Amino acid sequence: KPAEIPELPPGVDDQLAGEGIESLYPPQAEAVEAGLTKGESLVASVPTASGKTLIAELAMLSAIQRGGKALYIVPLRALASEKKTEFERWEEYGISVGVSTGNYESSEEWLASRDIIVATSEKVDSLVRNNAGWIDQLSCVVADEVHLVDDRNRGPTLEVTLAKLRRINPGLQVVALSATVGNAGEIADWLDAELVHSEWRPIDLRMGVHFGNAINFDDGSQREVPVDRSQRQTEALVGDTLDEGGSTLVFVNSRRNAESAAKRQGGVVERRLDDDEKAELQDLAEEIRSVSDTETSDDLADCVENGSAFHHAGLASEHRSLVEDAFRDRLLKVICATPTLAAGVNTPSRRVIIRDWRRYDGEFGGMKPLDVLEIHQMCGRAGRPGLDPYGEAVLLSKDADTMDELFERYVWADPEPVRSKLAAEPALRTHLLATISSGFANSREGLLEFLDATLYATQTGDDGRLSTVTDTVLDYLEANDFIEREDETIRATNIGHTVSRLYLDPMSAAEIIDGLRYAEEDRGKDEQSTGESHRERPAAEPEKVETDGFVSASDLVGDETEDETTETEAESDVDETQPPARPTPLGLYHLVSRTPDMYELYLKSGDRETYTEICYEHEAEFLGRMPSEYEDVAFEDWLSALKTAKLLDDWASEVDEDRITERYGVGPGDIRGKVETADWLLGAAEQLAGTLEFSSTIAVREAKKRIEYGVREELLDLAGVRNVGRKRARRLFEAGIESRADLRNTEKGVVLGALRGRRKTTETILENVGREDPSLDGVDEVETETAAVA
Ligand code: ADP
């Protein structure tokens, strides 16, 4: 029982009892026995929904009780704030919680005062690179979903980060939470940790395959669920669960499928709702609509009115939590979801249907079956302890052969073993530079010794491959001037340090530097320098300079406070005597969009033609050699980057979010994702340009600011004022208030009129812009002509 664990802070047991946790689940008890609350490192390999979070909490709370500090590493950014909210209930017991969400290049020293810090592995990695002062005060680190070290893209970061944290702090307690995998013992060996491996679940799970008119379960039993002609399997199963009073979670393989499936299931659910439910759902739909006025918001609300919803990483987080809560409260009867967040979000359901067990995979070049581990994690969401007699997870098949295959492949199968992906070149490129830059190693031998403390080394027991890849990577880093070698010693160059601190993939940095250098060289314009790939690219014409306006750029400098040093430096770079190379925003957006740090938009059917045309129209703006149409893959990539760049350019031209989602077939969450990534990459580009003393620094900063605020150039000054934002900036501008100075000097009534009579907002804005007396007492709204016209 929690009450019998002396290491916990007083009151914690009562709090848990209040939540219905009177006694520990068996795997939790095993963990405590293994020394979890006494600072022992532990790997817990336990099924989904079997109480891993409490294992983590017991470890963190007892570490804090001993005067320590804990870090909780989440696999996805979308989960960080959810975990934070969950842990905040401990604030009552004097425990403070912080989530690290800042830029990659900041060290967020304020977190030093927090007892529990929540962050993604990428964020922790960057904090280590930036020498955050509190890292060496950590006494307990939790790695959630540690089996993701197997992930080709993100796994190596988690792996290296854990290795670094353990090296900085040799006594560190590491608690690694994993789905049930066969080789969790290897992870425990790597981390010098105890192992709790368990198949125990709080509620029984039956897995089965629906085929014909019945579900065939793994225990040999059958349940009749007939599918009539007009119906599909999923509809029949959803209806059947509802008739039993249960809810269903349907997993599909894409966002679009999630949305269309939710729409269809609405038909099944709606017929079975009573009037009270309908009224409550109406209210929920209204709430959803009020979060944002996008098409996704509308579509979601339409579904919700019928008692169904979709759920994917493209949803706004407010939407996500509304949907999850309503599903938990049994108001929503069906969620159609993509598996992205399946592991992290606690939404148990009577029945889970896995409609799609294959997903399109670009690298694979077709539909690829999901991993057993992924399928098992989705299945794990079936069954609500205390509410259902058991959970049911059902796969769908159209013929007997597929049914046999599904049993073999998933129902009877064990999850794949977790394998380190560290020896892949892109992973080592990033991590070796960081390891050198932050001083963990300064020789080839030192690097290899560091790598020896990774899961990869534990698993292979042979460093042959690691040392070969290490050599390849060191050559690459040296060729790009990110490191210097002198005898045995390896050092990061200035630019190398910058790249590591900015958290860039060195390959992204190299691409950006090449692109910016191309612009530098291009302005003198001699044919030799561009060689065979010669294109027309006039040096910036005078009118262009005028419209793009250095005037507004330097205006902008005046009011920015955060990074004044770089700005003055940058300013002195401007050479007044000749027209500087001036990359266009679109050119810069394209440049950052083609780096490996940006997930490009896919080309859909018809896109190739559209973007090929746009490509030739803007040929002169690209920063780098455009591949020819015959270089198939390279050209296709170029076009995807262009599509992404056009989305960014639309955003920075004040195109409505709704219009953007339509035009590019993305969700509002995606726009935000792309915008944030571009903001970060352009900020990095600005710093690189500054370090290299390129004349394009200001153009880069301006392009960045436009992305940051989502506005055209003339609004940059205004949009930077807190609480103004892109829409209000435009309204102010149309009322003749064009700058911060105007905002300080224009008659207050006019400002109030431009802001549509919103007094509170107007006062806040006037205060933020530093107006002496921001109060609107006795001020009446004045409508200006332009405002009236608008
Ligand atoms: P996991 O992280 O393993 O997927 P969670 O930690 O989300 O699972 O736990 C699933 C649910 O079980 C949560 O709602 C949690 O409150 C509940 N729970 C955890 N431990 C216990 C316990 N010992 N007794 C009762 N309920 C528990």
Short mmCIF file of C-alpha atoms in Angstrom, two decimals, residues 22-287:
data_model
loop_
_atom_site.label_atom_id
_atom_site.label_comp_id
_atom_site.label_asym_id
_atom_site.label_seq_id
_atom_site.Cartn_x
_atom_site.Cartn_y
_atom_site.Cartn_z
CA GLU A 22 -5.62 2.24 -2.15
CA SER A 23 -3.20 -0.48 -3.01
CA LEU A 24 -0.50 -0.93 -5.59
CA TYR A 25 -0.93 -2.96 -8.72
CA PRO A 26 1.38 -6.01 -8.72
CA PRO A 27 4.02 -4.53 -11.07
CA GLN A 28 4.05 -1.35 -8.99
CA ALA A 29 4.56 -3.37 -5.80
CA GLU A 30 7.36 -5.29 -7.49
CA ALA A 31 9.01 -2.02 -8.45
CA VAL A 32 8.88 -0.75 -4.89
CA GLU A 33 10.34 -4.01 -3.67
CA ALA A 34 13.18 -3.61 -6.14
CA GLY A 35 14.08 -0.32 -4.46
CA LEU A 36 12.20 2.19 -6.63
CA THR A 37 11.53 4.57 -3.74
CA LYS A 38 15.05 4.18 -2.36
CA GLY A 39 16.76 5.57 -5.43
CA GLU A 40 17.33 2.32 -7.28
CA SER A 41 17.33 2.48 -11.10
CA LEU A 42 14.58 0.46 -12.69
CA VAL A 43 13.25 -0.64 -16.05
CA ALA A 44 9.51 -1.32 -15.92
CA SER A 45 8.31 -3.28 -18.91
CA VAL A 46 4.57 -3.38 -18.33
CA PRO A 47 1.48 -3.39 -20.60
CA THR A 48 -0.28 -0.16 -21.58
CA ALA A 49 -2.70 1.19 -18.95
CA SER A 50 -1.20 -0.87 -16.15
CA GLY A 51 -0.11 2.06 -14.04
CA LYS A 52 3.34 3.06 -15.28
CA THR A 53 2.76 6.69 -14.45
CA LEU A 54 2.37 5.87 -10.77
CA ILE A 55 5.67 4.00 -10.82
CA ALA A 56 7.27 7.17 -12.11
CA GLU A 57 5.52 9.31 -9.54
CA LEU A 58 6.56 7.11 -6.64
CA ALA A 59 10.18 7.39 -7.75
CA MET A 60 10.07 11.14 -8.30
CA LEU A 61 8.19 11.96 -5.12
CA SER A 62 10.52 9.96 -2.93
CA ALA A 63 13.57 11.42 -4.66
CA ILE A 64 12.23 14.90 -3.95
CA GLN A 65 11.49 13.95 -0.37
CA ARG A 66 15.20 13.16 -0.08
CA GLY A 67 15.98 16.68 -1.29
CA GLY A 68 16.46 15.80 -4.94
CA LYS A 69 15.09 16.98 -8.24
CA ALA A 70 13.38 14.95 -10.94
CA LEU A 71 13.15 15.07 -14.72
CA TYR A 72 10.40 13.37 -16.67
CA ILE A 73 11.19 12.80 -20.33
CA VAL A 74 8.16 12.53 -22.63
CA PRO A 75 8.28 11.16 -26.16
CA LEU A 76 6.10 13.86 -27.75
CA ARG A 77 5.77 17.54 -27.17
CA ALA A 78 2.00 17.19 -27.23
CA LEU A 79 2.27 15.10 -24.09
CA ALA A 80 4.48 17.43 -22.07
CA SER A 81 1.76 19.77 -20.89
CA GLU A 82 -0.57 16.86 -20.17
CA LYS A 83 1.99 15.30 -17.87
CA LYS A 84 2.66 18.63 -16.24
CA THR A 85 -1.03 19.09 -15.48
CA GLU A 86 -1.13 15.57 -14.08
CA PHE A 87 1.85 16.23 -11.76
CA GLU A 88 0.55 19.62 -10.67
CA ARG A 89 -1.77 17.94 -8.20
CA TRP A 90 1.36 17.46 -6.07
CA GLU A 91 1.84 21.21 -5.75
CA GLU A 92 -0.44 21.02 -2.74
CA TYR A 93 2.33 19.02 -1.07
CA GLY A 94 4.92 21.67 -1.79
CA ILE A 95 6.21 20.17 -4.99
CA SER A 96 6.68 22.52 -7.92
CA VAL A 97 6.38 21.45 -11.54
CA GLY A 98 7.75 23.09 -14.67
CA VAL A 99 7.59 22.18 -18.31
CA SER A 100 10.44 23.11 -20.56
CA THR A 101 8.98 24.56 -23.72
CA GLY A 102 11.41 27.30 -24.61
CA ASN A 103 13.55 27.59 -27.69
CA TYR A 104 16.18 25.03 -28.34
CA GLU A 105 18.94 27.54 -27.83
CA SER A 106 17.93 28.71 -24.37
CA SER A 107 19.06 27.06 -21.17
CA GLU A 108 15.93 27.97 -19.18
CA GLU A 109 17.63 28.57 -15.87
CA TRP A 110 14.29 29.26 -14.19
CA LEU A 111 13.68 25.55 -14.20
CA ALA A 112 16.36 25.29 -11.51
CA SER A 113 13.72 26.17 -8.95
CA ARG A 114 11.35 23.35 -9.96
CA ASP A 115 11.20 19.95 -8.29
CA ILE A 116 9.78 18.13 -11.29
CA ILE A 117 10.66 19.16 -14.82
CA VAL A 118 8.88 17.75 -17.85
CA ALA A 119 10.55 17.87 -21.26
CA THR A 120 11.00 15.97 -24.52
CA SER A 121 14.26 14.16 -25.11
CA GLU A 122 15.18 16.69 -27.82
CA LYS A 123 14.68 19.48 -25.32
CA VAL A 124 16.77 17.77 -22.66
CA ASP A 125 19.49 17.12 -25.21
CA SER A 126 19.53 20.81 -26.10
CA LEU A 127 19.59 21.83 -22.43
CA VAL A 128 22.64 19.65 -21.92
CA ARG A 129 24.27 21.28 -24.95
CA ASN A 130 23.56 24.70 -23.52
CA ASN A 131 24.97 23.74 -20.13
CA ALA A 132 21.77 24.34 -18.19
CA GLY A 133 22.96 24.81 -14.64
CA TRP A 134 20.40 22.52 -13.04
CA ILE A 135 21.18 19.41 -15.04
CA ASP A 136 23.80 18.27 -12.57
CA GLN A 137 21.37 18.67 -9.68
CA LEU A 138 19.07 15.98 -11.01
CA SER A 139 18.73 12.91 -8.86
CA CYS A 140 15.95 11.06 -10.68
CA VAL A 141 15.23 10.82 -14.39
CA VAL A 142 12.20 9.08 -15.84
CA ALA A 143 12.20 8.04 -19.47
CA ASP A 144 8.65 7.42 -20.65
CA GLU A 145 8.16 4.98 -23.55
CA VAL A 146 11.81 4.04 -23.52
CA HIS A 147 11.18 1.36 -26.16
CA LEU A 148 11.19 4.29 -28.58
CA VAL A 149 14.99 4.17 -28.57
CA ASP A 150 14.13 1.84 -31.42
CA ASP A 151 12.75 4.74 -33.46
CA ARG A 152 14.98 5.54 -36.40
CA ASN A 153 14.44 9.29 -36.18
CA ARG A 154 14.14 10.10 -32.53
CA GLY A 155 15.50 7.08 -30.68
CA PRO A 156 19.18 8.02 -30.82
CA THR A 157 18.49 11.33 -29.09
CA LEU A 158 16.86 9.59 -26.14
CA GLU A 159 19.67 7.08 -26.01
CA VAL A 160 22.48 9.62 -26.11
CA THR A 161 20.68 11.93 -23.69
CA LEU A 162 20.32 9.20 -21.09
CA ALA A 163 23.98 8.29 -21.55
CA LYS A 164 25.02 11.93 -21.05
CA LEU A 165 22.83 12.48 -18.02
CA ARG A 166 24.28 9.38 -16.39
CA ARG A 167 27.77 10.54 -17.17
CA ILE A 168 27.21 14.02 -15.74
CA ASN A 169 25.70 12.53 -12.65
CA PRO A 170 27.02 9.06 -11.84
CA GLY A 171 24.59 8.44 -8.95
CA LEU A 172 21.53 9.25 -11.05
CA GLN A 173 18.44 7.12 -10.59
CA VAL A 174 17.03 6.22 -13.99
CA VAL A 175 13.48 4.93 -14.21
CA ALA A 176 12.71 3.71 -17.69
CA LEU A 177 9.10 2.90 -18.56
CA SER A 178 8.54 0.59 -21.46
CA ALA A 179 5.77 -1.27 -23.19
CA THR A 180 6.15 -5.02 -22.78
CA VAL A 181 9.05 -6.07 -24.93
CA GLY A 182 10.97 -9.32 -24.82
CA ASN A 183 14.41 -7.82 -24.48
CA ALA A 184 13.74 -5.26 -21.75
CA GLY A 185 16.56 -7.05 -19.89
CA GLU A 186 19.06 -5.55 -22.34
CA ILE A 187 17.80 -2.08 -21.56
CA ALA A 188 18.16 -2.84 -17.86
CA ASP A 189 21.74 -4.06 -18.44
CA TRP A 190 22.56 -0.88 -20.30
CA LEU A 191 21.17 1.33 -17.53
CA ASP A 192 22.53 -0.83 -14.68
CA ALA A 193 18.94 -1.05 -13.51
CA GLU A 194 16.64 -3.56 -11.88
CA LEU A 195 14.04 -5.08 -14.17
CA VAL A 196 10.33 -5.46 -13.59
CA HIS A 197 8.83 -7.36 -16.48
CA SER A 198 5.15 -8.13 -16.29
CA GLU A 199 2.21 -9.11 -18.46
CA TRP A 200 -0.25 -8.21 -15.73
CA ARG A 201 -3.17 -5.97 -16.65
CA PRO A 202 -5.81 -4.42 -14.39
CA ILE A 203 -8.50 -5.76 -16.68
CA ASP A 204 -8.58 -8.80 -18.91
CA LEU A 205 -7.96 -8.29 -22.58
CA ARG A 206 -9.36 -10.46 -25.32
CA MET A 207 -7.98 -10.08 -28.79
CA GLY A 208 -9.76 -11.22 -31.88
CA VAL A 209 -10.34 -10.82 -35.59
CA HIS A 210 -13.70 -10.00 -37.12
CA PHE A 211 -14.44 -11.90 -40.29
CA GLY A 212 -17.79 -12.65 -41.93
CA ASN A 213 -20.44 -12.34 -39.28
CA ALA A 214 -18.46 -12.88 -36.10
CA ILE A 215 -15.47 -11.92 -34.01
CA ASN A 216 -13.14 -14.86 -33.46
CA PHE A 217 -11.31 -14.45 -30.17
CA ASP A 218 -7.95 -15.77 -29.13
CA ASP A 219 -9.54 -18.00 -26.47
CA GLY A 220 -11.49 -19.81 -29.19
CA SER A 221 -14.80 -18.13 -28.44
CA GLN A 222 -16.90 -16.30 -30.99
CA ARG A 223 -19.27 -13.39 -30.88
CA GLU A 224 -21.86 -12.91 -33.58
CA VAL A 225 -21.67 -9.46 -35.09
CA PRO A 226 -23.43 -9.71 -38.43
CA VAL A 227 -22.63 -7.24 -41.15
CA ASP A 228 -25.49 -6.62 -43.49
CA ARG A 229 -25.07 -5.54 -47.07
CA SER A 230 -25.30 -1.80 -46.55
CA GLN A 231 -22.98 -1.81 -43.58
CA ARG A 232 -19.28 -1.93 -43.08
CA GLN A 233 -17.52 -3.99 -40.44
CA THR A 234 -16.56 -1.03 -38.30
CA GLU A 235 -20.12 0.30 -38.24
CA ALA A 236 -21.50 -3.08 -37.28
CA LEU A 237 -19.00 -3.42 -34.45
CA VAL A 238 -19.54 0.10 -33.16
CA GLY A 239 -23.30 -0.47 -33.16
CA ASP A 240 -22.87 -3.78 -31.39
CA THR A 241 -20.69 -2.23 -28.65
CA LEU A 242 -23.18 0.58 -28.15
CA ASP A 243 -26.05 -1.86 -27.79
CA GLU A 244 -24.06 -3.35 -24.94
CA GLY A 245 -23.63 0.10 -23.43
CA GLY A 246 -19.98 0.46 -24.37
CA SER A 247 -17.79 2.89 -26.27
CA THR A 248 -15.35 2.22 -29.09
CA LEU A 249 -11.94 3.49 -30.06
CA VAL A 250 -11.25 2.97 -33.77
CA PHE A 251 -7.67 3.18 -35.01
CA VAL A 252 -7.07 4.14 -38.63
CA ASN A 253 -3.92 5.00 -40.55
CA SER A 254 -4.28 8.64 -41.55
CA ARG A 255 -5.85 11.86 -40.39
CA ARG A 256 -8.11 12.00 -43.37
CA ASN A 257 -9.34 8.48 -42.65
CA ALA A 258 -9.90 9.41 -39.02
CA GLU A 259 -12.09 12.30 -40.08
CA SER A 260 -14.12 10.42 -42.65
CA ALA A 261 -14.56 7.41 -40.37
CA ALA A 262 -15.77 9.68 -37.55
CA LYS A 263 -18.31 11.18 -39.88
CA ARG A 264 -19.63 7.77 -40.88
CA GLN A 265 -19.75 6.43 -37.32
CA GLY A 266 -21.80 9.46 -36.36
CA GLY A 267 -24.65 7.91 -38.33
CA VAL A 268 -24.46 4.73 -36.28
CA VAL A 269 -24.27 6.53 -32.95
CA GLU A 270 -26.84 9.23 -33.57
CA ARG A 271 -29.72 6.76 -33.87
CA ARG A 272 -28.97 5.46 -30.40
CA LEU A 273 -28.75 8.76 -28.52
CA ASP A 274 -31.42 10.02 -26.16
CA ASP A 275 -32.54 13.66 -25.95
CA ASP A 276 -30.41 14.54 -22.93
CA GLU A 277 -27.31 13.21 -24.62
CA LYS A 278 -28.14 15.11 -27.77
CA ALA A 279 -28.46 18.35 -25.82
CA GLU A 280 -25.17 17.80 -24.02
CA LEU A 281 -23.46 17.00 -27.28
CA GLN A 282 -24.83 20.21 -28.76
CA ASP A 283 -23.17 22.14 -25.96
CA LEU A 284 -19.91 20.32 -26.47
CA ALA A 285 -20.07 21.06 -30.20
CA GLU A 286 -20.55 24.75 -29.43
CA GLU A 287 -17.55 24.69 -27.14
#
